[in-house]
Amino acid sequence: DTEVTQTPKHLVMGMTNKKSLKCEQHMGHRAMYWYKQKAKKPPELMFVYSYEKLSINESVPSRFSPECPNSSLLNLHLHALQPEDSALYLCASSQGGQGAGYTFGSGTRLTVV
Amino acid sequence: GQQLNQSPQSMFIQEGEDVSMNCTSSSIFNTWLWYKQDPGEGPVLLIALYKAGELTSNGRLTAQFGITRKDSFLNISASIPSDVGIYFCAGQWGSQGNLIFGKGTKLSVKP
């Protein structure tokens, strides 16, 4: 299995809703990442998990809450989002360290209404 | 912070033409990666470069890691309609292998 699987593919949520994005990989990768991508922009790093521990939080608002239940799974819990949070949310994984290429999932297209 | 300057921002070419795009930075990177992203999909790795001066090919794609470790280019030969998409360079740095992306080059191919 050489894929990163993200669910759901599309999500529409209200500003008072609570929802979760899910990401799964079975490549034995020890680093997992959440990126946010706005239209016509490059992906921007949000969080890095290394060996199931949060190692980088790029000053992301607390309405985004990551969770890594085990080495294969990564969740992003969403609560009280704003319309400007609408974007493509990408999950990626890698072996970690220099020279380790990232494998990206197809993303979740999130719309906040 | 670190920044990658990717150019051109967009290209409109005829099928069969060759394409060249590049990335430069004021920072040194240990690894350069080139990704392609189709609409509604995640980036897909095309080529990874690990050593300064390295020239690597993947089919019609050729990429080079600059000698100064501050730049890289990607060439696509004999373009075809399925080459349409956004191409991102990415530089990898630090012990954790953090990745930073260029702003992308949007490629359009006219049949």
Tab-separated table of C-alpha atoms in Angstrom:
chain	number	residue	atom	x	y	z
A	1	ASP	CA	0.000	0.000	0.000
A	2	THR	CA	1.673	3.235	-1.144
A	3	GLU	CA	-1.199	5.631	-0.549
A	4	VAL	CA	-2.363	8.195	1.918
A	5	THR	CA	-6.138	7.995	2.249
A	6	GLN	CA	-8.159	10.991	3.354
A	7	THR	CA	-11.841	11.093	4.266
A	8	PRO	CA	-14.190	12.678	3.588
A	9	LYS	CA	-13.313	14.019	0.152
A	10	HIS	CA	-15.752	16.921	0.526
A	11	LEU	CA	-17.194	18.498	3.685
A	12	VAL	CA	-19.609	21.379	4.179
A	13	MET	CA	-20.043	22.548	7.756
A	14	GLY	CA	-21.640	25.396	9.612
A	15	MET	CA	-19.697	27.697	11.891
A	16	THR	CA	-21.138	26.052	15.012
A	17	ASN	CA	-20.516	22.471	13.869
A	18	LYS	CA	-17.890	20.036	15.083
A	19	LYS	CA	-16.397	17.736	12.466
A	20	SER	CA	-13.251	15.666	11.961
A	21	LEU	CA	-10.989	14.980	8.997
A	22	LYS	CA	-9.300	11.620	8.850
A	23	CYS	CA	-6.044	10.451	7.286
A	24	GLU	CA	-4.590	6.959	7.095
A	25	GLN	CA	-1.368	5.453	5.763
A	26	HIS	CA	0.063	1.938	5.930
A	27	MET	CA	3.531	2.580	4.573
A	28	GLY	CA	5.182	2.491	7.981
A	29	HIS	CA	5.905	6.202	7.762
A	30	ARG	CA	6.761	7.775	11.097
A	31	ALA	CA	5.998	11.390	10.253
A	32	MET	CA	2.561	12.717	9.339
A	33	TYR	CA	1.534	16.220	8.359
A	34	TRP	CA	-1.485	18.462	7.909
A	35	TYR	CA	-1.336	21.141	5.244
A	36	LYS	CA	-3.875	23.800	4.293
A	37	GLN	CA	-4.134	24.933	0.685
A	38	LYS	CA	-6.144	27.910	-0.525
A	39	ALA	CA	-7.044	28.270	-4.197
A	40	LYS	CA	-4.088	29.129	-6.459
A	41	LYS	CA	-1.675	28.987	-3.514
A	42	PRO	CA	0.923	26.421	-2.416
A	43	PRO	CA	0.241	24.091	0.512
A	44	GLU	CA	1.004	25.652	3.893
A	45	LEU	CA	2.177	23.529	6.799
A	46	MET	CA	-0.129	23.355	9.830
A	47	PHE	CA	1.055	20.475	12.009
A	48	VAL	CA	3.783	17.822	12.070
A	49	TYR	CA	3.601	14.584	14.021
A	50	SER	CA	6.760	12.577	14.485
A	51	TYR	CA	6.501	9.143	16.107
A	52	GLU	CA	2.919	9.986	17.113
A	53	LYS	CA	3.965	13.126	18.981
A	54	LEU	CA	3.180	16.663	17.884
A	55	SER	CA	6.504	18.219	16.929
A	56	ILE	CA	5.456	21.323	14.994
A	57	ASN	CA	2.407	23.574	15.318
A	58	GLU	CA	2.706	26.463	12.888
A	59	SER	CA	0.743	28.865	15.102
A	60	VAL	CA	-2.539	27.343	13.993
A	61	PRO	CA	-5.702	28.647	15.740
A	62	SER	CA	-7.087	26.385	18.459
A	63	ARG	CA	-10.273	25.778	16.482
A	64	PHE	CA	-8.093	23.224	14.624
A	65	SER	CA	-7.096	20.350	16.904
A	66	PRO	CA	-4.877	17.541	15.582
A	67	GLU	CA	-4.744	14.046	16.982
A	68	CYS	CA	-2.557	11.057	16.181
A	69	PRO	CA	-4.189	7.926	17.721
A	70	ASN	CA	-1.513	5.612	16.316
A	71	SER	CA	1.282	5.526	13.757
A	72	SER	CA	-1.117	4.972	10.864
A	73	LEU	CA	-3.833	7.475	11.658
A	74	LEU	CA	-4.010	11.252	11.821
A	75	ASN	CA	-7.133	13.252	12.588
A	76	LEU	CA	-7.921	16.947	12.427
A	77	HIS	CA	-10.787	18.008	14.662
A	78	LEU	CA	-12.644	21.135	13.603
A	79	HIS	CA	-14.805	23.352	15.800
A	80	ALA	CA	-16.229	26.855	15.431
A	81	LEU	CA	-14.573	27.440	12.079
A	82	GLN	CA	-14.845	30.625	10.060
A	83	PRO	CA	-15.702	30.952	6.354
A	84	GLU	CA	-12.078	31.926	5.663
A	85	ASP	CA	-11.065	28.450	6.849
A	86	SER	CA	-12.594	27.025	3.681
A	87	ALA	CA	-9.739	25.335	1.796
A	88	LEU	CA	-8.285	22.028	0.641
A	89	TYR	CA	-6.816	20.206	3.643
A	90	LEU	CA	-4.009	17.852	2.708
A	91	CYS	CA	-2.509	15.075	4.767
A	92	ALA	CA	0.971	13.759	3.994
A	93	SER	CA	3.338	11.190	5.421
A	94	SER	CA	7.043	10.452	5.155
A	95	GLN	CA	9.781	8.351	6.732
A	96	GLY	CA	10.883	11.556	8.439
A	97	GLY	CA	14.262	13.224	8.294
A	98	GLN	CA	16.263	14.633	5.435
A	99	GLY	CA	15.750	13.176	2.004
A	100	ALA	CA	12.439	11.567	2.851
A	101	GLY	CA	9.895	12.399	0.179
A	102	TYR	CA	6.364	13.212	1.243
A	103	THR	CA	3.367	11.239	-0.003
A	104	PHE	CA	0.221	13.336	-0.099
A	105	GLY	CA	-3.402	12.292	0.102
A	106	SER	CA	-6.028	13.653	-2.279
A	107	GLY	CA	-7.256	16.106	0.312
A	108	THR	CA	-10.545	17.104	1.883
A	109	ARG	CA	-12.291	20.065	0.255
A	110	LEU	CA	-13.778	21.949	3.235
A	111	THR	CA	-16.433	24.624	2.879
A	112	VAL	CA	-17.514	26.565	5.967
A	113	VAL	CA	-20.900	28.260	5.633
B	1	GLY	CA	11.639	33.000	6.958
B	2	GLN	CA	12.654	30.811	4.066
B	3	GLN	CA	11.094	31.481	0.691
B	4	LEU	CA	11.215	29.829	-2.683
B	5	ASN	CA	10.864	31.975	-5.796
B	6	GLN	CA	9.320	29.882	-8.546
B	7	SER	CA	8.997	31.087	-12.119
B	8	PRO	CA	7.249	31.463	-14.378
B	9	GLN	CA	3.914	31.810	-12.590
B	10	SER	CA	2.069	30.408	-15.606
B	11	MET	CA	2.815	29.087	-19.085
B	12	PHE	CA	0.651	28.612	-22.152
B	13	ILE	CA	2.319	26.339	-24.690
B	14	GLN	CA	1.547	24.301	-27.768
B	15	GLU	CA	1.523	20.525	-27.590
B	16	GLY	CA	4.955	19.189	-28.489
B	17	GLU	CA	6.879	22.154	-27.112
B	18	ASP	CA	9.482	21.880	-24.374
B	19	VAL	CA	8.893	23.563	-21.000
B	20	SER	CA	11.301	24.890	-18.419
B	21	MET	CA	10.593	26.219	-14.928
B	22	ASN	CA	12.857	26.995	-12.015
B	23	CYS	CA	13.057	27.761	-8.331
B	24	THR	CA	15.555	29.912	-6.496
B	25	SER	CA	16.094	30.732	-2.861
B	26	SER	CA	18.438	32.673	-0.651
B	27	SER	CA	18.562	29.605	1.607
B	28	ILE	CA	20.411	26.332	1.150
B	29	PHE	CA	18.372	23.145	0.895
B	30	ASN	CA	19.521	19.550	1.289
B	31	THR	CA	16.849	18.102	-0.956
B	32	TRP	CA	14.817	19.529	-3.829
B	33	LEU	CA	11.517	17.974	-4.835
B	34	TRP	CA	9.228	18.632	-7.779
B	35	TYR	CA	5.499	17.912	-7.462
B	36	LYS	CA	2.570	18.118	-9.867
B	37	GLN	CA	-0.951	18.860	-8.652
B	38	ASP	CA	-4.112	18.278	-10.659
B	39	PRO	CA	-7.342	20.123	-9.739
B	40	GLY	CA	-8.975	18.692	-6.612
B	41	GLU	CA	-6.092	16.316	-5.948
B	42	GLY	CA	-3.033	16.280	-3.731
B	43	PRO	CA	0.487	16.928	-5.046
B	44	VAL	CA	2.190	13.948	-6.639
B	45	LEU	CA	5.969	13.597	-6.429
B	46	LEU	CA	7.662	13.736	-9.848
B	47	ILE	CA	11.373	13.929	-9.100
B	48	ALA	CA	13.531	14.091	-5.960
B	49	LEU	CA	17.075	15.515	-6.001
B	50	TYR	CA	19.494	14.786	-3.181
B	51	LYS	CA	22.929	16.072	-4.199
B	52	ALA	CA	24.205	19.402	-5.472
B	53	GLY	CA	24.743	19.209	-9.216
B	54	GLU	CA	22.575	16.105	-9.560
B	55	LEU	CA	20.686	15.755	-12.838
B	56	THR	CA	17.786	13.289	-12.760
B	57	SER	CA	15.288	12.202	-15.397
B	58	ASN	CA	11.870	10.596	-15.147
B	59	GLY	CA	10.560	9.922	-18.644
B	60	ARG	CA	10.116	13.277	-20.375
B	61	LEU	CA	10.969	15.133	-17.168
B	62	THR	CA	14.471	16.264	-16.238
B	63	ALA	CA	15.408	18.160	-13.102
B	64	GLN	CA	18.660	19.472	-11.691
B	65	PHE	CA	19.834	20.382	-8.211
B	66	GLY	CA	21.872	23.580	-8.467
B	67	ILE	CA	25.527	23.567	-7.496
B	68	THR	CA	24.967	26.280	-4.891
B	69	ARG	CA	22.090	24.201	-3.405
B	70	LYS	CA	19.919	27.308	-3.664
B	71	ASP	CA	18.147	26.538	-6.917
B	72	SER	CA	16.626	23.845	-9.102
B	73	PHE	CA	15.008	23.603	-12.515
B	74	LEU	CA	12.516	21.241	-14.133
B	75	ASN	CA	12.293	20.614	-17.867
B	76	ILE	CA	9.455	18.833	-19.633
B	77	SER	CA	10.150	17.734	-23.186
B	78	ALA	CA	7.592	17.262	-25.961
B	79	SER	CA	4.625	18.354	-23.829
B	80	ILE	CA	1.290	16.565	-24.116
B	81	PRO	CA	-2.206	17.630	-22.962
B	82	SER	CA	-2.030	15.532	-19.778
B	83	ASP	CA	0.941	17.626	-18.617
B	84	VAL	CA	-1.588	20.338	-17.730
B	85	GLY	CA	-1.562	21.161	-14.035
B	86	ILE	CA	0.302	23.101	-11.390
B	87	TYR	CA	3.942	22.258	-10.779
B	88	PHE	CA	5.468	23.000	-7.381
B	89	CYS	CA	9.085	22.962	-6.373
B	90	ALA	CA	9.781	22.183	-2.735
B	91	GLY	CA	12.920	22.516	-0.669
B	92	GLN	CA	13.624	20.286	2.270
B	93	TRP	CA	15.589	21.498	5.264
B	94	GLY	CA	16.345	20.771	8.903
B	95	SER	CA	16.865	17.489	10.714
B	96	GLN	CA	13.163	16.684	10.525
B	97	GLY	CA	13.059	17.180	6.781
B	98	ASN	CA	10.603	20.064	6.822
B	99	LEU	CA	9.248	21.013	3.424
B	100	ILE	CA	8.601	24.459	1.982
B	101	PHE	CA	6.839	24.963	-1.348
B	102	GLY	CA	7.313	27.434	-4.170
B	103	LYS	CA	4.245	29.340	-5.348
B	104	GLY	CA	3.725	27.020	-8.319
B	105	THR	CA	3.788	27.181	-12.111
B	106	LYS	CA	0.464	26.665	-13.849
B	107	LEU	CA	0.972	24.864	-17.153
B	108	SER	CA	-1.599	24.963	-19.946
B	109	VAL	CA	-1.059	22.893	-23.110
B	110	LYS	CA	-2.938	23.649	-26.305
B	111	PRO	CA	-3.528	20.578	-28.499
